[in-house]
Coordinates of N, CA and C in Angstrom, one line a residue:
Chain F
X1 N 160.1 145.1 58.8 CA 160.8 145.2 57.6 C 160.8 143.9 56.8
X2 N 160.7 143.8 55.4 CA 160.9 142.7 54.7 C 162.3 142.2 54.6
X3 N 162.2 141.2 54.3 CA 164.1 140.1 54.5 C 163.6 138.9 53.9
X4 N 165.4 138.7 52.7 CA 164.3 137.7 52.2 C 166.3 136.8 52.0
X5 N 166.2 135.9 52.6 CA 167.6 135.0 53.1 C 167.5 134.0 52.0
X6 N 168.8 133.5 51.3 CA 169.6 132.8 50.3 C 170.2 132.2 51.2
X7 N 170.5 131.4 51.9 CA 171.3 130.9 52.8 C 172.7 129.8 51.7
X8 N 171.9 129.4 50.5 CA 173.1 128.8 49.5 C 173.6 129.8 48.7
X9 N 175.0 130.4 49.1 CA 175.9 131.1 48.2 C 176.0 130.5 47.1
X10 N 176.3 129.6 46.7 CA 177.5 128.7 45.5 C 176.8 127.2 45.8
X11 N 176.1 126.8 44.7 CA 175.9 125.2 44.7 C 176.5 124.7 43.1
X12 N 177.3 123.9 43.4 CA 177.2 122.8 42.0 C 176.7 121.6 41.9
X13 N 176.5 121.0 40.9 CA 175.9 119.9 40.6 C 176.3 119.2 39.0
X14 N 176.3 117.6 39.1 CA 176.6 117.6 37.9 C 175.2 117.6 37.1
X15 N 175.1 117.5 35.7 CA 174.4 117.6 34.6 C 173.5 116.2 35.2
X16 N 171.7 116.3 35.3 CA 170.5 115.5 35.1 C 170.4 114.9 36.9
X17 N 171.1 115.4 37.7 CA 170.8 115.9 39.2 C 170.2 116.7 39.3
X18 N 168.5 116.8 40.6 CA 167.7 117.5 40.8 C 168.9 118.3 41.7
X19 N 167.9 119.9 41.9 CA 168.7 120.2 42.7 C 167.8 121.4 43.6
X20 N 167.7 121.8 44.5 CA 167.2 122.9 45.4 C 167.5 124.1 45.9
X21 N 166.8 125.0 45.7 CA 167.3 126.4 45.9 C 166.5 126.8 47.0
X22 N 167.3 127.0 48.3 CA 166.6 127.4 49.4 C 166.0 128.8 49.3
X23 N 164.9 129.5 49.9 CA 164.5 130.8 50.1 C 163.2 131.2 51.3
X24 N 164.1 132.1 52.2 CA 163.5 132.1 53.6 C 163.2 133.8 53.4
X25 N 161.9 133.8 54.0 CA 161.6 135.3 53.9 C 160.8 135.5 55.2
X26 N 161.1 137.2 55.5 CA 160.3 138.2 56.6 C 159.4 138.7 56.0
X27 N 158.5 138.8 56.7 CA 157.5 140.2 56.5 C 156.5 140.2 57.4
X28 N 155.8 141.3 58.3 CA 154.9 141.8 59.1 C 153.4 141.7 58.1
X29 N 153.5 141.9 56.5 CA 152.2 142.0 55.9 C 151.7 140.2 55.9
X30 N 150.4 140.3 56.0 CA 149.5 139.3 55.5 C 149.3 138.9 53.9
X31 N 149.1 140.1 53.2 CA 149.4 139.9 51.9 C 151.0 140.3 51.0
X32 N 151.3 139.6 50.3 CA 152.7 139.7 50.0 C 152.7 138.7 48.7
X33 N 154.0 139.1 48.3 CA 154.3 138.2 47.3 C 155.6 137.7 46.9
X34 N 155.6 136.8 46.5 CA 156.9 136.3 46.4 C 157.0 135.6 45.0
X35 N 158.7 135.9 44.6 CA 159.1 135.9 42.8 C 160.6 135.1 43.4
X36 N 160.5 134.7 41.9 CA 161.9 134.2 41.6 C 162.6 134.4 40.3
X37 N 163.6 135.1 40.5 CA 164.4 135.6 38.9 C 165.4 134.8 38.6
X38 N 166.0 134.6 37.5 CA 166.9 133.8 37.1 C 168.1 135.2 36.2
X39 N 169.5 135.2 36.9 CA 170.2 136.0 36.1 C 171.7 135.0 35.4
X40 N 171.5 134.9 34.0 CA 172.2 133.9 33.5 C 173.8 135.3 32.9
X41 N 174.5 134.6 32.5 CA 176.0 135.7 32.8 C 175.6 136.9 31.5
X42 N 174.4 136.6 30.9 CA 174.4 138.3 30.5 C 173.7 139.5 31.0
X43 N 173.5 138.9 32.1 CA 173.0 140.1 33.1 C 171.4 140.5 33.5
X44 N 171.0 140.4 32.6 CA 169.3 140.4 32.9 C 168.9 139.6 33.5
X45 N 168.0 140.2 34.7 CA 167.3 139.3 35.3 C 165.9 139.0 35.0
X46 N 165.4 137.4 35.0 CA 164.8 136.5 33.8 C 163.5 136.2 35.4
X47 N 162.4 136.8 34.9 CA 161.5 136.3 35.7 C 161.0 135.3 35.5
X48 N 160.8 134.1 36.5 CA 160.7 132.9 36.4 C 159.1 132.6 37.1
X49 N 158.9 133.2 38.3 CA 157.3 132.9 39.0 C 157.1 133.5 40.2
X50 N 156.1 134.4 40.2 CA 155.2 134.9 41.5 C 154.4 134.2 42.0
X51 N 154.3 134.4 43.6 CA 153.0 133.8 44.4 C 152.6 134.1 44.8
X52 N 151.5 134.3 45.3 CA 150.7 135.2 46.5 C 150.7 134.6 47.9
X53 N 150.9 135.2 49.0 CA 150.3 134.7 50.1 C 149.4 134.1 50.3
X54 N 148.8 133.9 49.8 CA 147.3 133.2 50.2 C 146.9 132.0 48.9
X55 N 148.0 131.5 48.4 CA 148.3 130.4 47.5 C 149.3 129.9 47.5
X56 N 149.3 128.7 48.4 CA 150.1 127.8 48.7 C 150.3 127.2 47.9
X57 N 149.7 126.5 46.8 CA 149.5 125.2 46.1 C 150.8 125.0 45.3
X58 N 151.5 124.2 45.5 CA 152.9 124.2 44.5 C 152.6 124.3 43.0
X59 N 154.0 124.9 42.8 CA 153.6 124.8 41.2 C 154.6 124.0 40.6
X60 N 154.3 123.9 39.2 CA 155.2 122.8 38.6 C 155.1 123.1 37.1
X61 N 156.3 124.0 36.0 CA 156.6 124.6 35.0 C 157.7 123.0 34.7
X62 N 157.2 122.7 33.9 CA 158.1 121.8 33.0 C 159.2 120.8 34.3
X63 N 160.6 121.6 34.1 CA 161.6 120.9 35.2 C 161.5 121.5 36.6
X64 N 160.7 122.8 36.4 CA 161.1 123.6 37.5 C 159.9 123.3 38.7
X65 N 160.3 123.1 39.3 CA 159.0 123.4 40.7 C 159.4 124.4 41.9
X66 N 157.9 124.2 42.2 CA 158.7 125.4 43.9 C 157.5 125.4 44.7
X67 N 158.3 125.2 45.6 CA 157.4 124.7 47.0 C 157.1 125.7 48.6
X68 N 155.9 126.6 48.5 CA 155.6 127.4 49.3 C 155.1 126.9 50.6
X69 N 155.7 127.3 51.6 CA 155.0 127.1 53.0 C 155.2 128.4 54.1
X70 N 154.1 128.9 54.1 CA 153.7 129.6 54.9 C 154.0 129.3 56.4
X71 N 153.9 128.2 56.8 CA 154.5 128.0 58.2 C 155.8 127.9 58.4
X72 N 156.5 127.5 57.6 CA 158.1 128.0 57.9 C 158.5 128.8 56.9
X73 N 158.2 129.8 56.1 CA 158.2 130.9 55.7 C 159.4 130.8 54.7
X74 N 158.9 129.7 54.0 CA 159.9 129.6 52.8 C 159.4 129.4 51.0
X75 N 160.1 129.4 50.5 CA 159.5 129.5 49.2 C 161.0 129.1 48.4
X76 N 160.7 127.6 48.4 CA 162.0 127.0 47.8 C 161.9 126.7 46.5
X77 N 162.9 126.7 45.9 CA 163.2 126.1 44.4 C 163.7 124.9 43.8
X78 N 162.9 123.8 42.9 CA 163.6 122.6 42.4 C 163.6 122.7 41.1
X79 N 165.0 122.6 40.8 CA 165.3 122.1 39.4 C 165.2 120.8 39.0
X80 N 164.7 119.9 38.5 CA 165.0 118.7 38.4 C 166.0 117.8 36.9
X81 N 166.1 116.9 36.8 CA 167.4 116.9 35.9 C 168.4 118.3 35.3
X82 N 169.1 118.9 35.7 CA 169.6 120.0 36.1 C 170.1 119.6 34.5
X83 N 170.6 120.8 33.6 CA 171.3 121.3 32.4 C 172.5 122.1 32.4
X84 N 173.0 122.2 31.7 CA 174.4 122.9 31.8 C 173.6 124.6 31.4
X85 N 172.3 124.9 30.6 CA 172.0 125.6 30.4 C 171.0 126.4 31.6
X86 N 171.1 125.6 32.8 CA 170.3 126.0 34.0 C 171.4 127.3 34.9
X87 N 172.7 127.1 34.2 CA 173.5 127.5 35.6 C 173.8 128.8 35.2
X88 N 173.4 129.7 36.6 CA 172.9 130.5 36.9 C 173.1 131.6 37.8
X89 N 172.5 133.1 38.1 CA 172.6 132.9 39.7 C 171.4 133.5 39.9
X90 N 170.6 132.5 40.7 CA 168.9 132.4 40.9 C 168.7 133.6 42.8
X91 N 167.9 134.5 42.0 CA 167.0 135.7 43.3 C 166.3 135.1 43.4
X92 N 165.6 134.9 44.6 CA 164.4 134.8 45.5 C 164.0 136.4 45.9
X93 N 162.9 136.7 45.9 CA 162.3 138.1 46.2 C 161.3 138.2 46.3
X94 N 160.7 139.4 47.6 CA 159.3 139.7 48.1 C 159.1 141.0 48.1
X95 N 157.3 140.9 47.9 CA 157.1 142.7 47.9 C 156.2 142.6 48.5
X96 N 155.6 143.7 48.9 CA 154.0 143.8 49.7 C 153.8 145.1 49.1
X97 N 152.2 145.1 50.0 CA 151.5 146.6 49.1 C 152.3 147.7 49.8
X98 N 151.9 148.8 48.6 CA 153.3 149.9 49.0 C 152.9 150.7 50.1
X99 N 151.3 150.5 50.1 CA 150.8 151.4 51.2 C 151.2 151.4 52.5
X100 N 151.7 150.2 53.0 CA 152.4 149.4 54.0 C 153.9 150.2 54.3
X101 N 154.4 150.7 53.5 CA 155.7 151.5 53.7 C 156.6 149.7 52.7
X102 N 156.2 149.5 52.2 CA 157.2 148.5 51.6 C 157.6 149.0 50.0
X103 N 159.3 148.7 50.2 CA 159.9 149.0 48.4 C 159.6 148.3 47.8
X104 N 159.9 148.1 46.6 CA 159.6 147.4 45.5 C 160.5 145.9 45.8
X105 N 160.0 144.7 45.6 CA 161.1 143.8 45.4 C 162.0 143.9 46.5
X106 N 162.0 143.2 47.5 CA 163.1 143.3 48.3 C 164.5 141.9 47.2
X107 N 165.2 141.4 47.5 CA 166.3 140.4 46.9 C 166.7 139.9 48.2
X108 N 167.0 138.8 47.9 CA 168.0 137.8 48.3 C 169.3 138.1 47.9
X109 N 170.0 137.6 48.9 CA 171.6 137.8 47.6 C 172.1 136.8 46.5
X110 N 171.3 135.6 46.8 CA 171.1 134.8 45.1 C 171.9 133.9 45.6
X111 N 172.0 132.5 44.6 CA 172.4 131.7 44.7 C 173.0 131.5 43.4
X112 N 174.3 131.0 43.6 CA 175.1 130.6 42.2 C 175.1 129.4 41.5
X113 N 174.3 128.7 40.6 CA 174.2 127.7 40.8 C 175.2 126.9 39.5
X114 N 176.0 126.1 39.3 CA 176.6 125.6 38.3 C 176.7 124.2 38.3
X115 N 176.0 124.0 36.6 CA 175.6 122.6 36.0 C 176.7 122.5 35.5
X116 N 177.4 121.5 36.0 CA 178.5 120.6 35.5 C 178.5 119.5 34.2
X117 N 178.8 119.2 33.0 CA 178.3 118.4 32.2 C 179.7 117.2 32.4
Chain J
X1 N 163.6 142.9 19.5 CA 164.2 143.7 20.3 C 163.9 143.8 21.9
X2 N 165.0 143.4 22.5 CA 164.5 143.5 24.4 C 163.2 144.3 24.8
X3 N 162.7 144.1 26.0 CA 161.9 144.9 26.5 C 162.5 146.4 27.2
X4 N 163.7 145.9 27.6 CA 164.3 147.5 28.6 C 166.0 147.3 27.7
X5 N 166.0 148.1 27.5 CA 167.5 148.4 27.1 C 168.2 149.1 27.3
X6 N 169.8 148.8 28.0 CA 170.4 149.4 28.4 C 171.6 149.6 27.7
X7 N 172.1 151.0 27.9 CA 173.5 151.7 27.6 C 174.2 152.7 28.2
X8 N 175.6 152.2 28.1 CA 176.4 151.4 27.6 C 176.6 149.9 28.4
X9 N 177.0 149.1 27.8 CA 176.7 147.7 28.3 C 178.4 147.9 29.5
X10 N 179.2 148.6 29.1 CA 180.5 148.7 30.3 C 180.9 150.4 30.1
X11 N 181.3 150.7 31.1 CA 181.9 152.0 31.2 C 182.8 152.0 32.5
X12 N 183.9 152.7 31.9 CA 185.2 152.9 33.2 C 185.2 154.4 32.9
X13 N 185.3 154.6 34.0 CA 185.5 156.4 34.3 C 186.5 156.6 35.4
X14 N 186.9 157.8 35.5 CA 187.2 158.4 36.6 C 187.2 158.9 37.7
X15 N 187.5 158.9 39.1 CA 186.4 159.7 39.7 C 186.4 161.3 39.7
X16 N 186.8 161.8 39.1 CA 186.9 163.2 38.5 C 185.9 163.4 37.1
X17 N 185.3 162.0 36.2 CA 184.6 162.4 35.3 C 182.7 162.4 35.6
X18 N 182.2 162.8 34.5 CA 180.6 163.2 34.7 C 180.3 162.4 32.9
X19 N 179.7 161.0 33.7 CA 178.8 160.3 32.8 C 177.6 159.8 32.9
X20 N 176.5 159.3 32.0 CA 175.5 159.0 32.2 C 175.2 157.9 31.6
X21 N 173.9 157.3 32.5 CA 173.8 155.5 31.7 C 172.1 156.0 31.6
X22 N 171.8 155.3 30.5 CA 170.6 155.3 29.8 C 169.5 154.1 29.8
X23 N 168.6 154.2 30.0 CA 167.3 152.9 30.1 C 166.1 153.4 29.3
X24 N 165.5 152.2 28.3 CA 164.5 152.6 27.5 C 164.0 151.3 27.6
X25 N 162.7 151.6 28.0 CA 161.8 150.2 27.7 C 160.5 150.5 26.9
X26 N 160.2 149.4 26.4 CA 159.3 149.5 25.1 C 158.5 148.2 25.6
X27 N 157.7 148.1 27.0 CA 156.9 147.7 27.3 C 155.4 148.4 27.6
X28 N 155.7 149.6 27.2 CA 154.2 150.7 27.7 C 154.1 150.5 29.4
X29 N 155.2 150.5 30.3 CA 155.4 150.7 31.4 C 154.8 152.1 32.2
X30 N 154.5 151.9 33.0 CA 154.5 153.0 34.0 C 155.4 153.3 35.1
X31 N 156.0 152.6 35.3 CA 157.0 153.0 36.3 C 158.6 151.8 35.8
X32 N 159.9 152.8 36.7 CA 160.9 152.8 36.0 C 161.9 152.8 37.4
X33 N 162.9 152.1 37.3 CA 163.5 151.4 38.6 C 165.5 151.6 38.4
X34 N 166.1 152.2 39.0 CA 167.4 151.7 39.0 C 167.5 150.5 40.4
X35 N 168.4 150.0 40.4 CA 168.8 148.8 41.3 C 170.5 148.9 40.9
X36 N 171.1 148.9 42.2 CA 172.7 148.4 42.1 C 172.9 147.1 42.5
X37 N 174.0 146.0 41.5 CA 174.2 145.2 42.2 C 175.8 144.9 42.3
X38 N 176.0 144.8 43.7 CA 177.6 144.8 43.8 C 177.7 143.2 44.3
X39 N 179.2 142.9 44.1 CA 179.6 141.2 44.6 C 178.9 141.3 46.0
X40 N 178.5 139.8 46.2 CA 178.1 139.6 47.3 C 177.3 140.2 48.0
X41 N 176.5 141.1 47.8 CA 175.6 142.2 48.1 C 174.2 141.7 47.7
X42 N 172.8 141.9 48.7 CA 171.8 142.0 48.0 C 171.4 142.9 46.8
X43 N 170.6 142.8 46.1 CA 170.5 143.6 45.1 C 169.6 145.1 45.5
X44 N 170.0 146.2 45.2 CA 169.6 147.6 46.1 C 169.4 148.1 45.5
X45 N 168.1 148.6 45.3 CA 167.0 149.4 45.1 C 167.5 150.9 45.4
X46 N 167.5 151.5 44.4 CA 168.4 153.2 44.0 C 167.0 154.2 43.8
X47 N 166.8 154.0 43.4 CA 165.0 154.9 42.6 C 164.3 154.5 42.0
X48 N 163.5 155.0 42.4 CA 161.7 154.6 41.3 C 161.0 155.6 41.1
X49 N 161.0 155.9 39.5 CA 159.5 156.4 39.2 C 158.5 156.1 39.1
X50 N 157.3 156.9 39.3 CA 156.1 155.9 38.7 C 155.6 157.4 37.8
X51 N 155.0 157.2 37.2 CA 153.9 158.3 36.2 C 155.3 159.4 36.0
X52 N 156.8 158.9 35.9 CA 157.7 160.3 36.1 C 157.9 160.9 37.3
X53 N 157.3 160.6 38.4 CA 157.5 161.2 39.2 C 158.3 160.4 40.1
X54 N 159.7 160.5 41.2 CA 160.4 160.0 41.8 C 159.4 159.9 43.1
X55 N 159.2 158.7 43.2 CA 158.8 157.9 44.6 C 159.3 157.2 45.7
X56 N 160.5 157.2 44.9 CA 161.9 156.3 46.3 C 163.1 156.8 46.0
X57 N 163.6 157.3 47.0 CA 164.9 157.8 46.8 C 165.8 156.9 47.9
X58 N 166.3 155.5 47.8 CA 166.8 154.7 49.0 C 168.0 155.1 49.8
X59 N 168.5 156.7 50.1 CA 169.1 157.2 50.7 C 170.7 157.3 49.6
X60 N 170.8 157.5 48.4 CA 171.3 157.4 47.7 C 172.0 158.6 47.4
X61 N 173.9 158.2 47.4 CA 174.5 159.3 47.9 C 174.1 160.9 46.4
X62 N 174.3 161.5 46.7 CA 174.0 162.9 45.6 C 174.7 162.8 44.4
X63 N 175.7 162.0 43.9 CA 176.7 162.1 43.2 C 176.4 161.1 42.3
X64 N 174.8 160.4 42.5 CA 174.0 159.9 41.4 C 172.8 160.5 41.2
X65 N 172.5 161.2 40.3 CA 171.6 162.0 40.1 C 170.6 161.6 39.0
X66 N 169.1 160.8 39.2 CA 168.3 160.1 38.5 C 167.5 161.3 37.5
X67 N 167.0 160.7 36.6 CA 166.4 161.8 35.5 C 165.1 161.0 34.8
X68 N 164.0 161.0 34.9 CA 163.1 160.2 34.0 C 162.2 161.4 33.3
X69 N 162.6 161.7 31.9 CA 161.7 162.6 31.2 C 160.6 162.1 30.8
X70 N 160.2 160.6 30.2 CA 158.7 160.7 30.2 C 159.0 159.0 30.6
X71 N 157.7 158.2 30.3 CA 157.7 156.9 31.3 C 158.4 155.6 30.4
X72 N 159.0 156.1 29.3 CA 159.5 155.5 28.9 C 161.3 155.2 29.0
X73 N 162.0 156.7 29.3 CA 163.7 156.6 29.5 C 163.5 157.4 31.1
X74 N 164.9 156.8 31.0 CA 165.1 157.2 32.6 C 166.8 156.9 32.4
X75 N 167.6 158.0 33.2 CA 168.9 158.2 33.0 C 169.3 158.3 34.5
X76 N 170.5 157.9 34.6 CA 171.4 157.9 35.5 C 172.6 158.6 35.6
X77 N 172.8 160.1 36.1 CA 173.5 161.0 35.8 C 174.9 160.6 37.0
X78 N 176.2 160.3 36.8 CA 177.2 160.1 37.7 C 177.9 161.3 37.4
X79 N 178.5 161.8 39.0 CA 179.4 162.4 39.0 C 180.3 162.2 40.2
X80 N 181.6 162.5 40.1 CA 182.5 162.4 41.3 C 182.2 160.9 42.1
X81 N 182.0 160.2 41.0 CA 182.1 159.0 42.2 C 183.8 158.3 42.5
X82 N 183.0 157.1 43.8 CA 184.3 156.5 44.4 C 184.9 155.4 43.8
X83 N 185.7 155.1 43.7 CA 185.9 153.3 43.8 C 185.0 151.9 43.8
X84 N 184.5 152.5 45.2 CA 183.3 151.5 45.8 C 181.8 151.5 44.9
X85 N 181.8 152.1 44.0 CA 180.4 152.7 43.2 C 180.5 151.6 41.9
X86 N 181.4 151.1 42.3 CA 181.7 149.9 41.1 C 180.8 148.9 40.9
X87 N 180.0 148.8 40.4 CA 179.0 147.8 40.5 C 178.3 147.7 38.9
X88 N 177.5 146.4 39.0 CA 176.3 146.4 38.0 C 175.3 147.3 37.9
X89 N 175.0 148.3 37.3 CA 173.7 149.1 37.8 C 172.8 148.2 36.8
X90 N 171.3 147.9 37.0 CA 170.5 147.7 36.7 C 169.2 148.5 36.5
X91 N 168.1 148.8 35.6 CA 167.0 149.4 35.2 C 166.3 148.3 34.8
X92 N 164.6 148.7 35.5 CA 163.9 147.7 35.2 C 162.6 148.4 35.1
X93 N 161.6 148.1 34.5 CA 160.7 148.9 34.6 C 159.2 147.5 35.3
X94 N 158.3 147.9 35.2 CA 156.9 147.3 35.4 C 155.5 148.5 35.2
X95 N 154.2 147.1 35.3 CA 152.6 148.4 35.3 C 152.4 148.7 36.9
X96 N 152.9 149.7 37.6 CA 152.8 150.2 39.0 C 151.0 150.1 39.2
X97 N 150.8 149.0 40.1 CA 149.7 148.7 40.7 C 149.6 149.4 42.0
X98 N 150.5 149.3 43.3 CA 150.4 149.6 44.6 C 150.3 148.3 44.9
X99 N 149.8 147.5 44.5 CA 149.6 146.0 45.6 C 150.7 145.1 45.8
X100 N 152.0 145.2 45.3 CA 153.1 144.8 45.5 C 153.8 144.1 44.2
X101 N 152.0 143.3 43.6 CA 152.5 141.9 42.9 C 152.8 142.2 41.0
X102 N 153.2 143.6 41.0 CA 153.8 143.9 39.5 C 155.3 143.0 39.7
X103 N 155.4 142.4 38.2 CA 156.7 142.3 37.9 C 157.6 143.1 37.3
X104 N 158.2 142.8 37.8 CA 159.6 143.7 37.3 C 160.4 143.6 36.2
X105 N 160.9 144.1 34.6 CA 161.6 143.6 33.8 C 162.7 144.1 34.0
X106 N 164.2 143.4 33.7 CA 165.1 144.3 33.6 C 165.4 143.9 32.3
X107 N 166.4 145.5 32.4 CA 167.8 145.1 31.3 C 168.9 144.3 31.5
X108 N 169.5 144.2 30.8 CA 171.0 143.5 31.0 C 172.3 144.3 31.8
X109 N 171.9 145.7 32.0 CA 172.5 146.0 33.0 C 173.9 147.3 32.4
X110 N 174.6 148.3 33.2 CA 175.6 148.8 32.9 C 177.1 148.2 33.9
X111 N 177.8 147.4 33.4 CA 178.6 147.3 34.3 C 179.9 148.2 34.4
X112 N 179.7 149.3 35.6 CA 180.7 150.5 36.1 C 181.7 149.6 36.8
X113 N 183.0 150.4 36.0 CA 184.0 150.8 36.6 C 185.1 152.0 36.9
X114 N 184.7 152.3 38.4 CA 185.5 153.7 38.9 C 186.4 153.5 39.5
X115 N 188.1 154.5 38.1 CA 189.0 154.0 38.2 C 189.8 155.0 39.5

């Protein structure tokens, strides 16, 4: 079964501190993927970036980066100079092919993140 | 105008009343998603259509009753619910591939309360 662990409930920070959003995931499939949503207090959840298994290569969107490793089965999140307009509460999520018996999007339970000015 | 839109943005009911929440997305989607999210809870996957037709039913009690007439709305029929059903419902739709790596849009969400 897929499992996809938030281990930071609640992080604050003040305003133009980097900051890290842990995300640890299961899965038995070889191909898989993994997303990160952003839900700011009006509710919608704000897709931010997919990866595939088999693309490690970090990526790097403006402030945001995130850092995939396959050997310890994480797929972490950096904000860097953090904004009051960053805070948030940030999913981590995986899916595989459905043929596999996998649902759509498994979740994390999210992290809360709040930019202090 | 949003891609998925939801209504009503809040609703309190009773658990003796019969209401329904509404999702419309205007992305030329193929498939169409409820998700509950309660405090502190992962986020739980309720049903999915694809082409209209229900392809997940996540053991979801009978007293939510899903409806997608064509691939565009999809309704959430409540009845007799509990207390505990209090939650954000969410609808999201995406292009149903099979290969896992469709994204998913949501709405902004119905936030229930059962009084």
């Amino acid at each position: 079964a897929q499992k996809v662990t938030q281990a930071q409930t609640e992080i604050s920070v003040v305003e133009k501190e980097d900051v890290t959003l842990d995300c640890v995931y299961e899965t038995r499939d070889t191909t898989y993927y993994l997303f990160w949503y952003k839900q700011p207090p009006s509710g919608e959840l704000v897709f931010l970036i997919r990866r595939n298994s088999f693309d490690e290569q970090n990526e790097i969107s403006g402030r945001y980066s995130w850092n995939f490793q396959k050997s310890t089965s994480s797929f972490n999140f950096t904000i860097t100079a953090s904004q009051v307009v960053d805070s948030a509460v940030y999913f981590c999520a995986l899916s595989g092919p459905r043929n596999s018996g996998n649902t759509p999007l498994v979740f994390g339970k999210g992290t809360r993140l709040s930019v202090i000015a | 105008e949003t891609g998925v839109t939801q209504t009503p943005r809040h609703l309190v009911m009773g658990m003796t009343n019969k209401k329904s929440l509404k999702c419309e997305q205007h992305l030329g989607h193929n498939a169409m998603y409820w998700y509950k999210q309660s405090a502190k809870k992962p986020l739980e996957l309720m049903f999915v259509y694809n082409f209209k037709e229900q392809t997940e039913n996540n053991s979801v009690p009978s007293r939510f009753s899903p409806e997608c007439p064509n691939s565009s709305h999809l309704f959430l029929h409540l009845h007799t619910l509990q207390p505990e059903d209090s939650a954000l419902y969410l609808c999201a739709s995406s292009q149903f591939t099979g290969g896992g790596e469709e994204k998913l849009f949501f709405g902004s969400g119905t936030q229930l309360s059962v009084l």
